[in-house]
Amino acid sequence: MKTRTVQRTQLVPHTINGKTQMVLDRYDVEVPVPPRDWDRTVLTAVTAAAGFIGVACIVWSTASIGDLLARATVAPAAYAAAGVFDLVWLSCMALEWLARYDAERAKFPRRAGYVALAIAMVAVGAHGWIADQAAIGFVGAAVSGLAKGMWTLVLRHHAKPLDRKTQQWVDAERAEVGGRLAMVAVRRELNRAENAVAAEQAAIGAASPESPEIARTPPEDEAETPDEEEEPAPSGPMTIADAVRTAISCGITSPDAVLRYVRRVADANAKESSVERYLRGLRKPA
């Protein structure tokens, strides 16, 4: 059995002049070397070969289809469009690779890749036929077919499909996380809509100072009850400090009422400690 030398460390006591300290001591050990994983080596080599074949296929197809399209347009545009043919089915294979643990999700990219491959092969064959070189067009189209076939075999070897119950569990987890992710965008959209409504209402209130909502005088019992103090209407986007200052100026003295007002007109996630800090600063004697 083959072994290799590995250096390791350990703490050992070391005494000088009667005082002991723990110090690092390095020592060598022989550990067994696992046998070479030839299966992994072969798979890596085959994957690398498939990558080389894919690059060669892109170069050949782009040159062939680009020359075909250059008969009707300028060369740069023709060759740029020619690169699309193989890049589409290669992108479909990349999506199939990402879905290698989900056979159901991998079906559509695989089928779309076959369709894109067929179109690319027809385009390469058409170039040979128009150039009166049908045999070269046939062989050139076979290059794309061989590259796609090679990558299909490699992807199927890498694929690790899950059993039915495990796949259902993965789908449920994916749906739960996807729902939470979707709610982030939904909440952001709702916040934008609420801010737009608040700004519109503030603009309408500023244009009509005699509106009933602004001119209304609170009853005496409401003015005497701190928990039910009248809150001023928002006058536009506010910071937490502006909202606290507005609440104090309108006679709202209860910290809970001030916090509710701040969360309504300034920041729905405002912290109670931040509001209390602003309140202490405003209440300090000048």
Coordinates of N, CA and C in Angstrom, one line a residue, residues 71 126-136:
R71 N -23.9 36.3 -48.1 CA -24.4 36.6 -49.5 C -25.5 37.6 -49.5
A126 N -27.6 23.7 -46.1 CA -28.0 24.6 -47.1 C -26.8 25.4 -47.7
H127 N -25.8 25.7 -46.9 CA -24.6 26.4 -47.3 C -23.9 25.5 -48.3
G128 N -23.7 24.2 -48.0 CA -23.0 23.3 -49.0 C -23.8 23.2 -50.3
W129 N -25.1 23.1 -50.1 CA -26.0 22.9 -51.3 C -25.9 24.1 -52.3
I130 N -25.9 25.3 -51.7 CA -25.9 26.6 -52.5 C -24.5 26.7 -53.1
A131 N -23.5 26.2 -52.4 CA -22.1 26.3 -52.9 C -21.8 25.2 -53.9
D132 N -22.8 24.4 -54.3 CA -22.6 23.2 -55.1 C -21.6 22.2 -54.5
Q133 N -21.6 22.1 -53.2 CA -20.8 21.1 -52.5 C -21.6 20.4 -51.5
A134 N -22.6 19.6 -52.0 CA -23.5 19.0 -51.1 C -22.9 18.0 -50.1
A135 N -21.8 17.3 -50.6 CA -21.1 16.4 -49.7 C -20.5 17.1 -48.5
I136 N -19.9 18.3 -48.7 CA -19.3 19.1 -47.7 C -20.4 19.6 -46.7

